[in-house]
Amino acid sequence: MSNTETTTTKNQRTERRRWNGTDLGLIAVFAALVAGAALVPGLALNGFGVPITFQTLAVMLTGLVLGPGRGLAAVGLYTLLGLAGLPIFSQGRSGLGILAGPSAGYIIAFPIAAGVVGWLAAIVINRITKARAVWFFLAATATSVVVVHTLGILGIALNSKATLEQAFLSDLIFYPGDIIKNILAAAIAVALHRAFPDVLVRRVRRQAATAGKA
């Protein structure tokens, strides 16, 4: 491959990685979705004041639909706006002070989880054609356990002076709801991918194929 061809290929790949107006619009829409999910009144049942909300459903759906980069950006935007002072965290909370509370680990985990489950969703889109809802559910559940619950437990332990065992036991109350929410997120994501295959994360497969030909 000549230097000119190499340069052209690099430019093409750079162009494919750029976000366009549609991407930015989707990031804004899904950031608003996560914020809207936080406005639904939650139930604080775990003993440390961390409420059960629909946020994890919105976070997982964002990653499953938008993929890793845009998913992380959307939930990261929501998180930054909340830390900046907009009352868009659960129970209308906002500001940096939330990082000193028991919910801190979950808040920090949300954008990371969106990126991780988005990465797993891209793998499913690229390699799996059958039972995608099942794989999306497994991806969301694994991400919930490894990222959201792990960081959530650490946040409770650090900010409430509880032991890791106490924090772990208090976190278990979230698992039944998370399973239901992950089922819903997987089902909705599959439906959205079918309805909008040219806009959502399915384009990763076409980009990979194009890159392979270059």
Tab-separated table of C-alpha atoms in Angstrom:
chain	number	residue	atom	x	y	z
A	1	MET	CA	0.000	0.000	0.000
A	2	SER	CA	1.431	3.365	-1.004
A	3	ASN	CA	1.852	6.326	1.329
A	4	THR	CA	-1.022	8.086	-0.421
A	5	GLU	CA	-3.309	5.087	0.025
A	6	THR	CA	-2.250	4.767	3.654
A	7	THR	CA	-3.018	8.432	4.312
A	8	THR	CA	-6.376	8.122	2.581
A	9	THR	CA	-7.253	5.055	4.618
A	10	LYS	CA	-6.342	6.813	7.863
A	11	ASN	CA	-8.429	9.820	6.905
A	12	GLN	CA	-11.389	7.595	6.049
A	13	ARG	CA	-11.171	5.834	9.383
A	14	THR	CA	-10.883	9.150	11.230
A	15	GLU	CA	-13.945	10.408	9.382
A	16	ARG	CA	-15.901	7.305	10.340
A	17	ARG	CA	-15.034	7.851	13.998
A	18	ARG	CA	-16.338	11.416	14.033
A	19	TRP	CA	-19.742	12.100	15.519
A	20	ASN	CA	-22.239	13.888	13.325
A	21	GLY	CA	-25.346	15.849	14.233
A	22	THR	CA	-27.366	12.663	14.626
A	23	ASP	CA	-24.854	11.274	17.099
A	24	LEU	CA	-24.889	14.464	19.175
A	25	GLY	CA	-28.672	14.493	19.091
A	26	LEU	CA	-28.842	10.907	20.320
A	27	ILE	CA	-26.372	11.683	23.108
A	28	ALA	CA	-28.552	14.584	24.249
A	29	VAL	CA	-31.767	12.554	24.009
A	30	PHE	CA	-30.420	9.658	26.040
A	31	ALA	CA	-28.870	11.991	28.624
A	32	ALA	CA	-32.356	13.460	29.030
A	33	LEU	CA	-33.759	9.910	29.276
A	34	VAL	CA	-31.465	9.091	32.191
A	35	ALA	CA	-32.377	12.381	33.859
A	36	GLY	CA	-36.068	11.657	33.368
A	37	ALA	CA	-35.668	8.202	34.893
A	38	ALA	CA	-34.101	9.807	37.973
A	39	LEU	CA	-37.155	12.032	38.450
A	40	VAL	CA	-39.430	9.039	39.052
A	41	PRO	CA	-39.712	8.762	42.859
A	42	GLY	CA	-37.443	6.029	44.211
A	43	LEU	CA	-37.738	3.803	47.262
A	44	ALA	CA	-34.893	3.946	49.777
A	45	LEU	CA	-35.052	0.438	51.246
A	46	ASN	CA	-31.438	-0.602	51.693
A	47	GLY	CA	-30.838	1.083	55.062
A	48	PHE	CA	-28.293	3.621	53.779
A	49	GLY	CA	-30.679	5.898	51.894
A	50	VAL	CA	-29.730	4.720	48.395
A	51	PRO	CA	-33.037	4.625	46.486
A	52	ILE	CA	-34.276	2.048	44.028
A	53	THR	CA	-34.872	3.964	40.795
A	54	PHE	CA	-35.311	3.473	37.053
A	55	GLN	CA	-31.883	4.987	36.362
A	56	THR	CA	-30.126	1.667	35.882
A	57	LEU	CA	-32.716	0.753	33.243
A	58	ALA	CA	-31.997	4.006	31.396
A	59	VAL	CA	-28.226	3.633	31.755
A	60	MET	CA	-28.187	0.070	30.406
A	61	LEU	CA	-30.573	0.953	27.595
A	62	THR	CA	-28.350	3.880	26.624
A	63	GLY	CA	-25.277	1.678	26.313
A	64	LEU	CA	-27.104	-1.133	24.517
A	65	VAL	CA	-28.518	1.283	21.969
A	66	LEU	CA	-25.721	3.809	21.430
A	67	GLY	CA	-22.636	1.636	21.870
A	68	PRO	CA	-19.570	2.407	23.991
A	69	GLY	CA	-18.500	5.901	22.953
A	70	ARG	CA	-21.868	7.581	22.599
A	71	GLY	CA	-23.297	5.658	25.537
A	72	LEU	CA	-20.523	6.816	27.834
A	73	ALA	CA	-20.871	10.358	26.502
A	74	ALA	CA	-24.635	10.462	27.087
A	75	VAL	CA	-24.519	9.184	30.655
A	76	GLY	CA	-21.350	11.167	31.322
A	77	LEU	CA	-23.157	14.320	30.202
A	78	TYR	CA	-26.018	13.552	32.573
A	79	THR	CA	-23.583	12.950	35.433
A	80	LEU	CA	-21.595	16.128	34.794
A	81	LEU	CA	-24.758	18.241	34.632
A	82	GLY	CA	-25.936	16.792	37.915
A	83	LEU	CA	-22.593	17.394	39.616
A	84	ALA	CA	-22.628	20.929	38.201
A	85	GLY	CA	-25.817	21.698	40.099
A	86	LEU	CA	-28.824	20.659	38.024
A	87	PRO	CA	-31.295	18.739	40.241
A	88	ILE	CA	-31.366	15.663	38.027
A	89	PHE	CA	-30.095	12.999	40.388
A	90	SER	CA	-32.590	10.794	42.219
A	91	GLN	CA	-34.794	12.605	44.742
A	92	GLY	CA	-33.910	15.928	43.073
A	93	ARG	CA	-30.388	16.004	44.438
A	94	SER	CA	-27.452	17.682	42.731
A	95	GLY	CA	-23.972	19.075	43.241
A	96	LEU	CA	-20.595	17.673	44.220
A	97	GLY	CA	-21.894	16.949	47.697
A	98	ILE	CA	-23.482	13.765	46.405
A	99	LEU	CA	-19.987	12.308	46.068
A	100	ALA	CA	-19.787	12.330	49.860
A	101	GLY	CA	-23.004	10.349	50.217
A	102	PRO	CA	-23.825	6.634	50.013
A	103	SER	CA	-24.997	6.955	46.378
A	104	ALA	CA	-21.592	8.178	45.176
A	105	GLY	CA	-20.380	4.817	43.899
A	106	TYR	CA	-23.505	4.259	41.856
A	107	ILE	CA	-23.348	7.738	40.326
A	108	ILE	CA	-19.700	7.260	39.356
A	109	ALA	CA	-20.481	3.805	37.974
A	110	PHE	CA	-23.257	4.919	35.631
A	111	PRO	CA	-21.183	6.373	32.755
A	112	ILE	CA	-18.615	3.580	33.080
A	113	ALA	CA	-21.400	0.996	32.933
A	114	ALA	CA	-22.901	2.616	29.837
A	115	GLY	CA	-19.526	2.410	28.103
A	116	VAL	CA	-18.910	-1.206	29.127
A	117	VAL	CA	-22.359	-2.518	28.208
A	118	GLY	CA	-22.133	-0.542	24.960
A	119	TRP	CA	-18.882	-2.287	24.127
A	120	LEU	CA	-20.473	-5.666	24.850
A	121	ALA	CA	-23.507	-4.694	22.756
A	122	ALA	CA	-21.245	-3.878	19.814
A	123	ILE	CA	-19.720	-7.357	20.064
A	124	VAL	CA	-23.197	-8.890	20.045
A	125	ILE	CA	-24.211	-6.803	17.022
A	126	ASN	CA	-21.028	-7.759	15.147
A	127	ARG	CA	-21.010	-11.470	15.858
A	128	ILE	CA	-24.454	-12.722	16.890
A	129	THR	CA	-27.594	-12.824	14.777
A	130	LYS	CA	-29.909	-14.942	16.955
A	131	ALA	CA	-31.300	-14.432	20.453
A	132	ARG	CA	-29.784	-10.967	20.746
A	133	ALA	CA	-32.201	-10.029	23.516
A	134	VAL	CA	-30.743	-12.823	25.645
A	135	TRP	CA	-27.184	-11.668	24.976
A	136	PHE	CA	-28.111	-8.053	25.650
A	137	PHE	CA	-29.641	-9.133	28.954
A	138	LEU	CA	-26.511	-11.087	29.894
A	139	ALA	CA	-24.324	-8.121	28.945
A	140	ALA	CA	-26.421	-5.739	31.035
A	141	THR	CA	-26.526	-8.091	34.007
A	142	ALA	CA	-22.776	-8.736	33.946
A	143	THR	CA	-22.123	-5.004	33.713
A	144	SER	CA	-24.515	-4.313	36.574
A	145	VAL	CA	-22.780	-6.799	38.840
A	146	VAL	CA	-19.178	-5.995	37.940
A	147	VAL	CA	-19.420	-2.213	37.561
A	148	VAL	CA	-22.534	-0.761	39.185
A	149	HIS	CA	-22.833	-2.998	42.225
A	150	THR	CA	-19.103	-3.177	42.894
A	151	LEU	CA	-18.614	0.581	42.833
A	152	GLY	CA	-21.905	1.062	44.663
A	153	ILE	CA	-20.769	-1.182	47.499
A	154	LEU	CA	-17.441	0.625	47.731
A	155	GLY	CA	-19.235	3.987	47.832
A	156	ILE	CA	-21.499	2.873	50.661
A	157	ALA	CA	-18.581	1.471	52.633
A	158	LEU	CA	-16.395	4.562	52.200
A	159	ASN	CA	-19.025	7.234	52.788
A	160	SER	CA	-21.156	5.639	55.481
A	161	LYS	CA	-18.357	4.018	57.495
A	162	ALA	CA	-20.061	0.663	57.029
A	163	THR	CA	-18.090	-2.521	56.602
A	164	LEU	CA	-17.838	-4.097	53.170
A	165	GLU	CA	-20.032	-6.930	54.413
A	166	GLN	CA	-22.729	-4.519	55.546
A	167	ALA	CA	-22.511	-2.608	52.279
A	168	PHE	CA	-22.684	-5.849	50.286
A	169	LEU	CA	-25.753	-7.064	52.157
A	170	SER	CA	-27.494	-3.708	51.720
A	171	ASP	CA	-26.769	-3.807	47.981
A	172	LEU	CA	-28.469	-7.179	47.515
A	173	ILE	CA	-31.876	-5.523	47.657
A	174	PHE	CA	-31.209	-4.011	44.219
A	175	TYR	CA	-30.708	-7.335	42.416
A	176	PRO	CA	-34.338	-8.407	41.818
A	177	GLY	CA	-35.223	-5.014	40.373
A	178	ASP	CA	-32.063	-4.953	38.265
A	179	ILE	CA	-32.938	-8.296	36.688
A	180	ILE	CA	-36.353	-6.979	35.668
A	181	LYS	CA	-34.897	-3.699	34.402
A	182	ASN	CA	-32.203	-5.503	32.408
A	183	ILE	CA	-34.843	-7.686	30.753
A	184	LEU	CA	-36.753	-4.552	29.772
A	185	ALA	CA	-33.596	-2.783	28.570
A	186	ALA	CA	-32.616	-5.761	26.404
A	187	ALA	CA	-36.092	-6.078	24.876
A	188	ILE	CA	-36.366	-2.343	24.143
A	189	ALA	CA	-32.831	-2.227	22.707
A	190	VAL	CA	-33.547	-5.081	20.293
A	191	ALA	CA	-36.744	-3.361	19.159
A	192	LEU	CA	-34.928	-0.065	18.607
A	193	HIS	CA	-32.136	-1.729	16.628
A	194	ARG	CA	-34.722	-3.342	14.374
A	195	ALA	CA	-36.563	-0.066	13.895
A	196	PHE	CA	-33.491	2.125	13.314
A	197	PRO	CA	-30.682	-0.116	12.016
A	198	ASP	CA	-28.892	2.708	10.194
A	199	VAL	CA	-28.736	5.076	13.160
A	200	LEU	CA	-27.821	2.984	16.147
A	201	VAL	CA	-24.954	0.735	17.124
A	202	ARG	CA	-25.467	-1.669	14.186
A	203	ARG	CA	-23.363	0.725	12.101
A	204	VAL	CA	-20.322	-0.584	13.975
A	205	ARG	CA	-20.512	-3.743	11.878
A	206	ARG	CA	-20.499	-1.820	8.616
A	207	GLN	CA	-17.597	0.326	9.785
A	208	ALA	CA	-15.611	-2.775	10.723
A	209	ALA	CA	-16.303	-4.312	7.324
A	210	THR	CA	-15.253	-1.131	5.555
A	211	ALA	CA	-12.091	-0.922	7.616
A	212	GLY	CA	-11.283	-4.534	6.703
A	213	LYS	CA	-11.486	-3.706	3.000
A	214	ALA	CA	-9.281	-0.607	3.285
